[in-house]
Amino acid sequence: QKLFAIAIDGPAAAGKSTVAKIVAHRLSYIYIDTGAMYRAITFKALEQAVDVNDEAALVTLLKSTDIELIQHDEGQRVLLDRQDVTEAIRTNDVTNNVSYVAKHPLVREDMVARQQELAEKRGVVMDGRDIGTKVIPDAEVKIFLVASVEERAMRRHTENLKKGFESNLEELKKEIEKRDLIDSKREASPLVKAEDAIEIDTTSLSIEDVAERILAEVNKNV
Ligand code: C5P
């Protein structure tokens, strides 16, 4: 059977990773979370006190940085220079800084090259902001997931509370809106729907509904 690349893009907290994981599992494809890669370099920059606005310093840092995404039954693990940072890259500090790191064209160039190498053999579901437009423009299936900001903030909020984390709905809403604004307005491959992507509004759909819609698109291409 022919292996495809499935690109899933969309704004923050639109359910991309949850759905991408399900689709990858059903197809026995590899799931690649490109946001985790930007988060990993952001984590390292913060740890080493590298200024997130200093493009040259970030590029130098990246040159000696190894980021590995390991497939696990219980989900993906993120290794930064062989150290497991899966949880560490989800803190507010990383979340609030990652879009500044991801703005820089030369940072993106490095990341995109890594991501293209991972997608080369197909059989991948990749989620991010520029997968359908820049990383895999010839992906066989392109999906653009959207949902209202209220819905996205509420989902994150519920998720946080379930995990026993402190959570403030209004703050979440502000953080999501701010990140979307920076991601959409940046010069280098901004968050935008690819012309040939299928847009799915997930506001009133269940995760299972969304996964089914994507799998139906995949089957059309078989
Ligand atoms: O997907 P996630 O929300 O974890 O991504 C974190 C941030 O990484 C995004 O807000 C965006 O700034 C950046 N990103 C990006 N391009 C991608 C994936 C993520 O710029 N392909």
Short mmCIF file of C-alpha atoms and ligand atoms in Angstrom, two decimals:
data_model
loop_
_atom_site.label_atom_id
_atom_site.label_comp_id
_atom_site.label_asym_id
_atom_site.label_seq_id
_atom_site.Cartn_x
_atom_site.Cartn_y
_atom_site.Cartn_z
CA GLN A 1 0.00 0.00 0.00
CA LYS A 2 1.19 3.46 -0.90
CA LEU A 3 2.37 5.57 2.03
CA PHE A 4 1.23 9.17 2.32
CA ALA A 5 2.19 12.31 4.12
CA ILE A 6 -0.68 13.88 6.05
CA ALA A 7 -0.20 17.53 7.00
CA ILE A 8 -2.31 18.93 9.84
CA ASP A 9 -2.06 22.66 10.47
CA GLY A 10 -4.05 25.16 12.46
CA PRO A 11 -3.97 27.63 15.35
CA ALA A 12 -2.94 26.84 18.92
CA ALA A 13 -4.97 24.28 20.86
CA ALA A 14 -7.22 23.37 17.94
CA GLY A 15 -6.80 19.67 18.76
CA LYS A 16 -4.14 19.00 16.12
CA SER A 17 -1.91 16.72 18.15
CA THR A 18 -4.74 14.68 19.69
CA VAL A 19 -6.24 14.00 16.29
CA ALA A 20 -2.90 13.51 14.55
CA LYS A 21 -1.95 10.82 17.08
CA ILE A 22 -5.20 8.92 16.50
CA VAL A 23 -4.88 9.11 12.71
CA ALA A 24 -1.23 7.99 12.86
CA HIS A 25 -2.15 5.08 15.12
CA ARG A 26 -4.98 3.90 12.85
CA LEU A 27 -2.74 3.97 9.79
CA SER A 28 0.38 2.70 11.58
CA TYR A 29 2.10 5.91 10.50
CA ILE A 30 4.69 7.90 12.41
CA TYR A 31 3.41 10.98 14.22
CA ILE A 32 5.65 14.05 14.17
CA ASP A 33 4.85 16.98 16.44
CA THR A 34 6.78 19.91 14.94
CA GLY A 35 5.60 22.25 17.70
CA ALA A 36 7.53 20.05 20.14
CA MET A 37 10.70 20.74 18.14
CA TYR A 38 10.24 24.53 18.42
CA ARG A 39 9.43 24.07 22.09
CA ALA A 40 12.59 22.01 22.66
CA ILE A 41 14.91 24.69 21.27
CA THR A 42 12.98 27.33 23.24
CA PHE A 43 13.46 25.30 26.42
CA LYS A 44 17.20 25.06 25.77
CA ALA A 45 17.48 28.78 24.99
CA LEU A 46 15.73 29.71 28.24
CA GLU A 47 17.88 27.29 30.20
CA GLN A 48 21.09 28.73 28.76
CA ALA A 49 19.87 32.32 28.97
CA VAL A 50 20.03 32.80 25.20
CA ASP A 51 17.88 35.77 24.17
CA VAL A 52 14.81 34.56 22.23
CA ASN A 53 15.08 37.68 20.05
CA ASP A 54 18.68 36.96 19.05
CA GLU A 55 18.38 35.04 15.79
CA ALA A 56 22.12 34.45 15.29
CA ALA A 57 22.57 33.12 18.82
CA LEU A 58 19.61 30.77 18.39
CA VAL A 59 20.98 29.47 15.09
CA THR A 60 24.35 28.79 16.73
CA LEU A 61 22.59 27.03 19.57
CA LEU A 62 20.63 24.88 17.11
CA LYS A 63 23.81 23.75 15.38
CA SER A 64 24.86 21.87 18.49
CA THR A 65 21.36 20.67 19.37
CA ASP A 66 19.96 17.24 18.83
CA ILE A 67 16.17 16.87 18.89
CA GLU A 68 14.68 13.42 18.66
CA LEU A 69 11.03 12.38 18.64
CA ILE A 70 10.64 8.85 19.94
CA GLN A 71 7.49 6.87 19.20
CA HIS A 72 6.09 5.19 22.28
CA ASP A 73 2.92 3.22 22.93
CA GLU A 74 1.92 5.81 25.51
CA GLY A 75 2.63 8.66 23.10
CA GLN A 76 5.60 10.51 21.78
CA ARG A 77 8.68 11.32 23.89
CA VAL A 78 10.85 14.32 23.11
CA LEU A 79 14.60 13.97 23.59
CA LEU A 80 16.73 17.10 23.68
CA ASP A 81 20.42 16.21 23.50
CA ARG A 82 19.39 12.74 24.71
CA GLN A 83 17.53 14.11 27.72
CA ASP A 84 13.79 13.51 28.06
CA VAL A 85 12.05 16.92 28.01
CA THR A 86 8.55 15.71 27.10
CA GLU A 87 6.94 17.39 30.11
CA ALA A 88 9.45 20.21 30.54
CA ILE A 89 8.58 21.76 27.16
CA ARG A 90 4.92 22.25 28.19
CA THR A 91 5.48 24.83 30.93
CA ASN A 92 4.00 28.33 30.68
CA ASP A 93 7.48 29.75 30.37
CA VAL A 94 8.18 27.75 27.20
CA THR A 95 4.65 28.31 25.84
CA ASN A 96 4.94 32.08 26.29
CA ASN A 97 8.32 32.28 24.53
CA VAL A 98 8.11 29.72 21.73
CA SER A 99 6.46 32.00 19.16
CA TYR A 100 9.33 34.50 19.46
CA VAL A 101 11.85 31.76 18.75
CA ALA A 102 9.74 30.41 15.85
CA LYS A 103 9.54 33.86 14.20
CA HIS A 104 13.14 33.87 12.99
CA PRO A 105 13.59 32.84 9.35
CA LEU A 106 16.95 31.13 9.99
CA VAL A 107 15.59 29.18 12.93
CA ARG A 108 12.74 28.01 10.70
CA GLU A 109 15.12 27.09 7.90
CA ASP A 110 17.02 24.75 10.22
CA MET A 111 13.82 23.24 11.65
CA VAL A 112 12.13 22.79 8.28
CA ALA A 113 15.19 20.92 6.95
CA ARG A 114 15.00 18.54 9.92
CA GLN A 115 11.27 18.05 9.43
CA GLN A 116 11.59 17.43 5.70
CA GLU A 117 14.13 14.72 6.38
CA LEU A 118 11.69 13.05 8.78
CA ALA A 119 8.89 13.19 6.20
CA GLU A 120 10.93 11.99 3.27
CA LYS A 121 9.91 8.36 3.53
CA ARG A 122 6.20 9.19 3.90
CA GLY A 123 3.96 7.20 6.20
CA VAL A 124 3.82 10.28 8.43
CA VAL A 125 1.24 12.48 10.09
CA MET A 126 2.88 15.81 10.83
CA ASP A 127 1.22 18.65 12.73
CA GLY A 128 2.24 22.29 13.01
CA ARG A 129 1.64 25.68 11.41
CA ASP A 130 3.43 25.50 8.03
CA ILE A 131 3.38 21.80 7.18
CA GLY A 132 1.02 22.04 4.19
CA THR A 133 2.48 25.33 2.96
CA LYS A 134 6.19 24.91 3.52
CA VAL A 135 7.44 21.65 5.06
CA ILE A 136 5.52 19.17 2.85
CA PRO A 137 3.86 21.25 0.12
CA ASP A 138 3.28 18.03 -1.85
CA ALA A 139 1.58 16.20 1.04
CA GLU A 140 -1.11 13.87 -0.26
CA VAL A 141 -3.60 15.04 2.37
CA LYS A 142 -3.69 18.52 3.90
CA ILE A 143 -5.97 19.42 6.77
CA PHE A 144 -6.50 22.82 8.41
CA LEU A 145 -8.17 22.54 11.81
CA VAL A 146 -9.93 25.53 13.33
CA ALA A 147 -12.15 26.16 16.37
CA SER A 148 -13.35 29.25 18.18
CA VAL A 149 -10.90 30.67 20.71
CA GLU A 150 -13.48 30.16 23.49
CA GLU A 151 -13.73 26.48 22.64
CA ARG A 152 -9.96 26.03 22.40
CA ALA A 153 -9.35 27.76 25.73
CA MET A 154 -12.09 25.71 27.36
CA ARG A 155 -10.61 22.44 26.10
CA ARG A 156 -7.16 23.37 27.44
CA HIS A 157 -8.72 24.46 30.72
CA THR A 158 -10.59 21.15 31.17
CA GLU A 159 -7.42 19.24 30.27
CA ASN A 160 -5.39 21.19 32.86
CA LEU A 161 -7.94 20.64 35.62
CA LYS A 162 -8.09 16.93 34.81
CA LYS A 163 -4.32 16.73 35.22
CA GLY A 164 -4.59 18.58 38.53
CA PHE A 165 -2.83 21.69 37.17
CA GLU A 166 -3.78 25.19 38.13
CA SER A 167 -5.67 26.85 35.31
CA ASN A 168 -7.23 30.20 34.53
CA LEU A 169 -9.63 30.27 31.60
CA GLU A 170 -9.25 33.99 30.86
CA GLU A 171 -5.45 33.76 30.92
CA LEU A 172 -5.52 30.74 28.63
CA LYS A 173 -7.68 32.65 26.20
CA LYS A 174 -5.25 35.57 26.19
CA GLU A 175 -2.21 33.32 25.75
CA ILE A 176 -3.80 31.45 22.82
CA GLU A 177 -4.86 34.69 21.11
CA LYS A 178 -1.42 36.20 21.54
CA ARG A 179 0.38 33.16 20.16
CA ASP A 180 -2.00 32.97 17.18
CA LEU A 181 -1.39 36.64 16.44
CA ILE A 182 2.41 36.28 16.43
CA ASP A 183 2.23 33.03 14.42
CA SER A 184 -0.13 34.53 11.82
CA LYS A 185 1.59 37.89 11.43
CA ARG A 186 5.22 36.75 11.15
CA GLU A 187 7.02 37.21 7.81
CA ALA A 188 8.52 33.72 7.58
CA SER A 189 5.92 31.07 6.67
CA PRO A 190 3.10 32.42 8.82
CA LEU A 191 0.20 30.31 9.98
CA VAL A 192 -2.11 30.23 6.97
CA LYS A 193 -4.32 27.61 5.36
CA ALA A 194 -2.74 26.04 2.28
CA GLU A 195 -4.87 26.66 -0.81
CA ASP A 196 -5.45 22.94 -1.27
CA ALA A 197 -6.05 22.14 2.42
CA ILE A 198 -9.40 20.94 3.70
CA GLU A 199 -10.66 23.12 6.53
CA ILE A 200 -12.44 21.41 9.39
CA ASP A 201 -14.10 23.46 12.11
CA THR A 202 -13.86 21.28 15.20
CA THR A 203 -15.84 23.59 17.51
CA SER A 204 -18.83 21.27 17.73
CA LEU A 205 -17.17 18.01 16.65
CA SER A 206 -15.79 15.25 18.84
CA ILE A 207 -12.18 14.11 18.48
CA GLU A 208 -13.45 10.86 17.00
CA ASP A 209 -15.55 12.76 14.40
CA VAL A 210 -12.53 14.77 13.31
CA ALA A 211 -10.30 11.69 13.07
CA GLU A 212 -12.96 9.94 10.97
CA ARG A 213 -13.20 12.90 8.59
CA ILE A 214 -9.44 12.88 8.08
CA LEU A 215 -9.31 9.11 7.58
CA ALA A 216 -12.10 9.44 4.99
CA GLU A 217 -9.93 11.96 3.11
CA VAL A 218 -7.01 9.55 3.22
CA ASN A 219 -9.16 6.75 1.83
CA LYS A 220 -10.22 8.96 -1.09
CA ASN A 221 -6.57 9.12 -2.08
CA VAL A 222 -5.84 5.39 -1.83
O1 C5P B 1 1.95 23.07 18.26
P1 C5P B 1 2.38 23.88 19.45
O2 C5P B 1 1.29 24.75 19.98
O3 C5P B 1 3.06 23.07 20.49
O4 C5P B 1 3.50 24.85 18.85
C1 C5P B 1 4.19 25.78 19.64
C2 C5P B 1 4.64 26.97 18.81
O5 C5P B 1 5.66 26.56 17.89
C3 C5P B 1 3.58 27.64 17.94
O6 C5P B 1 2.81 28.58 18.66
C4 C5P B 1 4.44 28.30 16.85
O7 C5P B 1 4.98 29.52 17.31
C5 C5P B 1 5.58 27.32 16.70
N1 C5P B 1 5.40 26.42 15.56
C6 C5P B 1 5.70 26.89 14.30
N2 C5P B 1 5.66 26.06 13.23
C7 C5P B 1 5.30 24.78 13.37
C8 C5P B 1 4.96 24.27 14.64
C9 C5P B 1 5.00 25.13 15.73
O8 C5P B 1 6.03 28.06 14.15
N3 C5P B 1 5.31 23.97 12.30
#
